[in-house]
C-alpha positions as a Markdown table, in Angstrom:
| # | Residue | x | y | z |
|---|---|---|---|---|
| 1 | Met | 0.0 | 0.0 | 0.0 |
| 2 | Ala | 1.4 | 3.4 | -1.0 |
| 3 | Asp | 2.0 | 6.1 | 1.6 |
| 4 | Gln | -1.2 | 8.2 | 1.5 |
| 5 | Thr | -0.5 | 10.5 | 4.4 |
| 6 | Ile | -1.4 | 14.2 | 3.9 |
| 7 | Gln | 0.4 | 17.0 | 5.7 |
| 8 | Arg | -1.7 | 20.0 | 4.8 |
| 9 | Val | -5.3 | 20.9 | 3.8 |
| 10 | Glu | -6.1 | 23.0 | 0.8 |
| 11 | Ile | -9.7 | 24.0 | 0.3 |
| 12 | Asp | -11.6 | 26.6 | -1.7 |
| 13 | Gly | -14.4 | 28.0 | 0.5 |
| 14 | Gly | -16.6 | 26.6 | 3.1 |
| 15 | Val | -16.6 | 26.0 | 6.8 |
| 16 | Val | -13.7 | 24.2 | 8.4 |
| 17 | Val | -13.9 | 22.5 | 11.8 |
| 18 | Gly | -11.2 | 20.7 | 13.8 |
| 19 | Val | -12.3 | 17.3 | 15.3 |
| 20 | Asp | -10.4 | 15.1 | 17.6 |
| 21 | Asn | -13.3 | 13.3 | 19.4 |
| 22 | Ser | -13.0 | 15.5 | 22.5 |
| 23 | Ala | -16.2 | 16.9 | 23.9 |
| 24 | Ser | -15.2 | 20.4 | 22.8 |
| 25 | Ser | -14.5 | 19.3 | 19.3 |
| 26 | Leu | -17.9 | 17.5 | 19.1 |
| 27 | Arg | -19.6 | 20.8 | 20.1 |
| 28 | Ala | -17.6 | 22.6 | 17.5 |
| 29 | Leu | -18.6 | 20.0 | 14.9 |
| 30 | Val | -22.3 | 20.6 | 15.5 |
| 31 | Ala | -21.9 | 24.4 | 15.5 |
| 32 | Ala | -19.9 | 24.2 | 12.2 |
| 33 | Ala | -22.5 | 22.0 | 10.6 |
| 34 | Glu | -25.2 | 24.6 | 11.5 |
| 35 | Glu | -23.0 | 27.4 | 10.1 |
| 36 | Ala | -22.4 | 25.4 | 6.9 |
| 37 | Lys | -26.1 | 24.8 | 6.5 |
| 38 | Leu | -26.9 | 28.5 | 7.0 |
| 39 | Arg | -24.3 | 29.5 | 4.5 |
| 40 | Asn | -25.2 | 26.7 | 2.0 |
| 41 | Ala | -21.4 | 25.8 | 2.2 |
| 42 | Ile | -19.3 | 22.7 | 2.3 |
| 43 | Leu | -18.4 | 21.5 | 5.8 |
| 44 | His | -14.7 | 20.5 | 5.9 |
| 45 | Val | -13.9 | 18.3 | 8.9 |
| 46 | Val | -10.2 | 18.3 | 9.6 |
| 47 | Arg | -8.7 | 15.6 | 11.8 |
| 48 | Ala | -5.0 | 16.1 | 12.5 |
| 49 | Trp | -3.1 | 13.2 | 13.9 |
| 50 | Ser | 0.3 | 11.8 | 14.9 |
| 51 | Ile | 1.3 | 8.3 | 15.8 |
| 52 | Arg | 0.9 | 9.3 | 19.4 |
| 53 | Thr | -2.7 | 10.4 | 19.0 |
| 54 | Ala | -4.0 | 8.0 | 16.3 |
| 55 | Pro | -6.1 | 5.0 | 17.2 |
| 56 | Arg | -4.3 | 1.7 | 16.7 |
| 57 | Pro | -5.5 | -0.2 | 13.6 |
| 58 | Ala | -7.6 | -3.1 | 14.9 |
| 59 | Asp | -6.2 | -5.6 | 12.4 |
| 60 | Cys | -2.5 | -5.0 | 13.4 |
| 61 | Pro | -1.0 | -7.7 | 15.6 |
| 62 | Pro | -0.1 | -6.6 | 19.1 |
| 63 | Asn | 3.7 | -6.9 | 18.6 |
| 64 | Ala | 3.7 | -5.2 | 15.1 |
| 65 | Val | 4.2 | -1.6 | 14.3 |
| 66 | Pro | 1.4 | -0.3 | 11.9 |
| 67 | Ser | 2.4 | 1.5 | 8.7 |
| 68 | Met | 1.6 | 5.2 | 8.2 |
| 69 | Ser | -1.0 | 4.1 | 5.7 |
| 70 | Gln | -2.7 | 1.8 | 8.2 |
| 71 | Phe | -2.7 | 4.6 | 10.8 |
| 72 | His | -4.1 | 7.1 | 8.2 |
| 73 | Glu | -6.9 | 4.7 | 7.2 |
| 74 | Thr | -7.8 | 4.0 | 10.8 |
| 75 | Val | -7.9 | 7.7 | 11.6 |
| 76 | Arg | -10.1 | 8.3 | 8.5 |
| 77 | Glu | -12.5 | 5.5 | 9.6 |
| 78 | Asp | -12.6 | 6.8 | 13.2 |
| 79 | Thr | -13.4 | 10.4 | 11.9 |
| 80 | Glu | -16.1 | 9.1 | 9.6 |
| 81 | Arg | -17.7 | 7.3 | 12.6 |
| 82 | Ile | -17.5 | 10.4 | 14.8 |
| 83 | Val | -19.2 | 12.6 | 12.1 |
| 84 | Ala | -21.9 | 10.0 | 11.5 |
| 85 | Ala | -22.6 | 9.6 | 15.2 |
| 86 | Lys | -22.7 | 13.3 | 15.9 |
| 87 | Leu | -24.4 | 14.6 | 12.8 |
| 88 | Gly | -26.4 | 11.5 | 11.8 |
| 89 | Asp | -28.0 | 11.7 | 8.4 |
| 90 | His | -27.2 | 15.2 | 7.1 |
| 91 | Pro | -29.3 | 15.8 | 3.9 |
| 92 | Gly | -28.3 | 18.9 | 2.0 |
| 93 | Leu | -25.0 | 19.2 | 3.8 |
| 94 | Asp | -21.9 | 18.4 | 1.8 |
| 95 | Val | -19.3 | 17.0 | 4.3 |
| 96 | Arg | -15.7 | 16.4 | 3.3 |
| 97 | Ile | -13.3 | 14.8 | 5.7 |
| 98 | His | -9.6 | 15.7 | 5.6 |
| 99 | Val | -7.2 | 13.5 | 7.6 |
| 100 | Val | -3.9 | 15.2 | 8.1 |
| 101 | His | -0.6 | 13.9 | 9.6 |
| 102 | Ser | 0.3 | 17.2 | 11.2 |
| 103 | Pro | 0.0 | 19.1 | 14.5 |
| 104 | Ser | -3.5 | 20.4 | 14.9 |
| 105 | Pro | -2.7 | 24.1 | 14.7 |
| 106 | Gln | -0.8 | 23.8 | 11.5 |
| 107 | Ala | -3.5 | 21.6 | 9.9 |
| 108 | Leu | -6.2 | 24.1 | 10.8 |
| 109 | Leu | -4.2 | 27.2 | 9.8 |
| 110 | Ser | -3.4 | 25.7 | 6.4 |
| 111 | Ala | -7.1 | 25.0 | 5.9 |
| 112 | Ser | -8.1 | 28.5 | 7.0 |
| 113 | Lys | -6.3 | 30.0 | 4.0 |
| 114 | Gly | -9.1 | 28.9 | 1.7 |
| 115 | Ala | -12.0 | 28.8 | 4.3 |
| 116 | Asp | -14.8 | 31.3 | 4.9 |
| 117 | Leu | -15.0 | 30.3 | 8.6 |
| 118 | Leu | -12.9 | 28.2 | 10.9 |
| 119 | Val | -14.7 | 26.6 | 13.9 |
| 120 | Val | -12.7 | 25.3 | 16.9 |
| 121 | Gly | -13.7 | 24.0 | 20.3 |
| 122 | His | -12.6 | 25.6 | 23.6 |
| 123 | Arg | -11.1 | 23.3 | 26.2 |
| 124 | Gly | -11.9 | 25.0 | 29.5 |
| 125 | Arg | -9.8 | 24.0 | 32.5 |
| 126 | Gly | -12.1 | 25.3 | 35.2 |
| 127 | Gly | -11.5 | 28.3 | 37.5 |
| 128 | Phe | -9.4 | 31.2 | 36.3 |
| 129 | Ala | -7.5 | 29.0 | 33.8 |
| 130 | Gly | -10.8 | 28.2 | 32.2 |
| 131 | Leu | -11.1 | 31.8 | 31.1 |
| 132 | Met | -8.2 | 31.4 | 28.8 |
| 133 | Leu | -8.4 | 29.9 | 25.3 |
| 134 | Gly | -6.8 | 26.5 | 24.8 |
| 135 | Ser | -3.5 | 26.6 | 22.9 |
| 136 | Val | -5.0 | 25.3 | 19.5 |
| 137 | Ala | -7.9 | 27.8 | 19.7 |
| 138 | Glu | -5.6 | 30.6 | 20.7 |
| 139 | Gln | -3.2 | 29.9 | 17.8 |
| 140 | Cys | -6.2 | 29.8 | 15.4 |
| 141 | Val | -7.6 | 33.1 | 16.7 |
| 142 | Arg | -4.2 | 34.8 | 16.4 |
| 143 | His | -3.1 | 33.3 | 13.0 |
| 144 | Ala | -6.0 | 32.1 | 10.9 |
| 145 | Ser | -6.6 | 33.6 | 7.5 |
| 146 | Cys | -10.3 | 33.7 | 7.9 |
| 147 | Ser | -12.9 | 34.4 | 10.7 |
| 148 | Val | -12.7 | 32.1 | 13.7 |
| 149 | Leu | -15.6 | 30.8 | 15.8 |
| 150 | Val | -14.6 | 29.4 | 19.2 |
| 151 | Val | -17.3 | 27.2 | 20.6 |
| 152 | Arg | -17.4 | 27.5 | 24.4 |
| 153 | Pro | -18.4 | 24.6 | 26.7 |
| 154 | Ala | -22.1 | 24.3 | 27.6 |
| 155 | Val | -22.8 | 25.9 | 31.0 |
């Protein structure tokens, strides 16, 4: 199997959302889907991964090291499952999944260059620290090439 890892996202318009299966990214996914519907735009779901954060391929023996392609495909399948579970059947919404072997900020910032809107979740830490943005959200707000919507936790 040829190496199919992608290290940057290039899009032309639409709403981009970063998803990593955290509660904050799932809230961002729902908000981004609503924005994409309102704008009649494509929803680009970006999943950045590294070997450390990728789910282990189920068909890989315990003592074997999965290939990059196996990791990539497993992350894609996991992301498709997350989107289907959270958005269900989404008629009229064009959803495109981008699986990127890259740190999250770089993946989202590269996608923001062609996006109309970037949606990210906020990972609050509680107390005073909870008032600050998470590092990914902060980098996106500071450096994105488009407008950024930071989705706060439910109260």
